[in-house]
Amino acid sequence: MASRVVVTGMGVICSIGNNLQEFEINLRDGKSGLKEIQADRFDVSDPYFRSHQGCAIDQELYRRIFDKDVSMLGEISIKAIEEAIATANLDLSKTDPRKIGLCLGTSVGGSYPFMEWIKDKIAGREPNIDLLTYSTPNITSMIARQFGIRGPLSTISTACASGTNSIGRAFDLIRNNRVDYMIAGGVDVFTYLTFSGFNSLFALSKGACRPFDKTRDGLNLGDASAYAILESYESAKRRNAPIYAEVGGYSIVNEAYHATAPHPEGIFARQAMQNALAMAGSTTHDVDYINAHGTATPANDKMEMKAIEALMGEDEVFVSSTKSMIGHSLGAAGSVEFVATALGIYKGFIPPSINVSENIITRENIKLVKEKGIDYPISLALSNSFGFSGNMASVAIKRFN
């Protein structure tokens, strides 16, 4: 018999908060995490770059983590996971380590060591970085060793859908009673490689990104590490754990359309949302809020709004993109947005899209929350992640009853 899956703990580090409390305050206030990229991170002075900004984590924290782990991914994940475990009131020492799993989503994780290795090779030096040590599967294993986890480990890299697919993988394992607890989430820290890559695609905004605005011109890259503790309702009830939300359903589809461009009609984005709702036993009438993928690129936002309009019909729904505040954290995007949505459900608020002057939405039943969060008792929300190569994922998150 399938188990109900609940969220009992969460942890986050991103440009607008080094913990869950800071994250909530700044989400509600519509605070932007956008800042100038520091020269000691990488040089963006070349006029080739469309932008000199990103939604970076606190510079002091960045240096502290970087000094311990040049890939960043392991240390920044450990900090977010520690908060998730603490908020779940979970004592791992009293838990069978074979019944705890870990799932990590990342897109281009570990690219900094790779870049340094290439630089050494080009300069004729013998690289002093072991790439195997900083490979993402090895980082997942290192995190598991840190917490004594002996259950299933997964490293998922499905572009910008990685974080959501990590949550989905954990959901499947708990739902099917394969493990007692899953630590699931995503992590990515933008580097010169990712910044240059998105710049070459003309996908970076020249200023602050503006999801669903008529003048949108691209995204802002962001740093993030976000994780959640998932377990069955029976387990949470037995140990009197806090329950932030229930994961009702999840879906991933692939549109097999283009390497970097979405299908312009949003057919498969709509399918992902429909599938997640169906698994949750819900309909569009139940949906109060959609945390959109909302990258602020011309193609994505147009496609996604078509998908939302087709999905919702005449039913009313609130929409926003938290990427307007925290940037696009690539493989971590789905997990940090999952945490934002679950937090909104638990605390009764909808986070906003900021920087919007004239939005592209014309349907009165689809309401864009702008500039400041609003208090609202969300019963059910969808969180979307649509990645390169057609990876389309959506997760249905419910208020726990």
mmCIF file with all atom_site columns, C-alpha atoms in Angstrom, residues 287-294 308 316-322 337 341 350-351 367 369 380-384 395:
data_model
loop_
_atom_site.group_PDB
_atom_site.id
_atom_site.type_symbol
_atom_site.label_atom_id
_atom_site.label_alt_id
_atom_site.label_comp_id
_atom_site.label_asym_id
_atom_site.label_entity_id
_atom_site.label_seq_id
_atom_site.pdbx_PDB_ins_code
_atom_site.Cartn_x
_atom_site.Cartn_y
_atom_site.Cartn_z
_atom_site.occupancy
_atom_site.B_iso_or_equiv
_atom_site.pdbx_formal_charge
_atom_site.auth_seq_id
_atom_site.auth_comp_id
_atom_site.auth_asym_id
_atom_site.auth_atom_id
_atom_site.pdbx_PDB_model_num
ATOM 1  C CA . VAL A 1 287 ? -4.784 24.618 -7.263  1.00 0.00 ? 287 VAL A CA 1
ATOM 2  C CA . ASP A 1 288 ? -4.256 27.913 -5.430  1.00 0.00 ? 288 ASP A CA 1
ATOM 3  C CA . TYR A 1 289 ? -0.712 28.732 -6.501  1.00 0.00 ? 289 TYR A CA 1
ATOM 4  C CA . ILE A 1 290 ? 1.877  27.873 -9.143  1.00 0.00 ? 290 ILE A CA 1
ATOM 5  C CA . ASN A 1 291 ? 5.547  28.555 -8.428  1.00 0.00 ? 291 ASN A CA 1
ATOM 6  C CA . ALA A 1 292 ? 6.491  28.945 -12.064 1.00 0.00 ? 292 ALA A CA 1
ATOM 7  C CA . HIS A 1 293 ? 9.789  27.991 -13.672 1.00 0.00 ? 293 HIS A CA 1
ATOM 8  C CA . GLY A 1 294 ? 9.701  31.655 -14.736 1.00 0.00 ? 294 GLY A CA 1
ATOM 9  C CA . ILE A 1 308 ? -0.725 27.437 -17.410 1.00 0.00 ? 308 ILE A CA 1
ATOM 10 C CA . GLU A 1 316 ? -8.407 30.999 -10.757 1.00 0.00 ? 316 GLU A CA 1
ATOM 11 C CA . VAL A 1 317 ? -4.796 30.672 -9.669  1.00 0.00 ? 317 VAL A CA 1
ATOM 12 C CA . PHE A 1 318 ? -1.991 32.826 -8.262  1.00 0.00 ? 318 PHE A CA 1
ATOM 13 C CA . VAL A 1 319 ? 1.360  32.673 -10.060 1.00 0.00 ? 319 VAL A CA 1
ATOM 14 C CA . SER A 1 320 ? 4.846  33.960 -9.260  1.00 0.00 ? 320 SER A CA 1
ATOM 15 C CA . SER A 1 321 ? 8.481  33.235 -10.023 1.00 0.00 ? 321 SER A CA 1
ATOM 16 C CA . THR A 1 322 ? 10.830 33.235 -7.050  1.00 0.00 ? 322 THR A CA 1
ATOM 17 C CA . GLU A 1 337 ? 11.545 26.565 -5.126  1.00 0.00 ? 337 GLU A CA 1
ATOM 18 C CA . THR A 1 341 ? 6.471  26.687 -1.870  1.00 0.00 ? 341 THR A CA 1
ATOM 19 C CA . ILE A 1 350 ? 2.538  33.399 -1.503  1.00 0.00 ? 350 ILE A CA 1
ATOM 20 C CA . PRO A 1 351 ? 5.941  34.827 -2.496  1.00 0.00 ? 351 PRO A CA 1
ATOM 21 C CA . LYS A 1 367 ? -3.121 36.494 -11.050 1.00 0.00 ? 367 LYS A CA 1
ATOM 22 C CA . VAL A 1 369 ? 1.658  38.229 -7.307  1.00 0.00 ? 369 VAL A CA 1
ATOM 23 C CA . LEU A 1 380 ? -2.429 22.985 -3.048  1.00 0.00 ? 380 LEU A CA 1
ATOM 24 C CA . ALA A 1 381 ? 0.422  24.344 -5.141  1.00 0.00 ? 381 ALA A CA 1
ATOM 25 C CA . LEU A 1 382 ? 2.430  23.250 -8.155  1.00 0.00 ? 382 LEU A CA 1
ATOM 26 C CA . SER A 1 383 ? 6.157  23.897 -8.429  1.00 0.00 ? 383 SER A CA 1
ATOM 27 C CA . ASN A 1 384 ? 7.531  23.724 -11.978 1.00 0.00 ? 384 ASN A CA 1
ATOM 28 C CA . VAL A 1 395 ? 5.472  18.532 -8.170  1.00 0.00 ? 395 VAL A CA 1
#
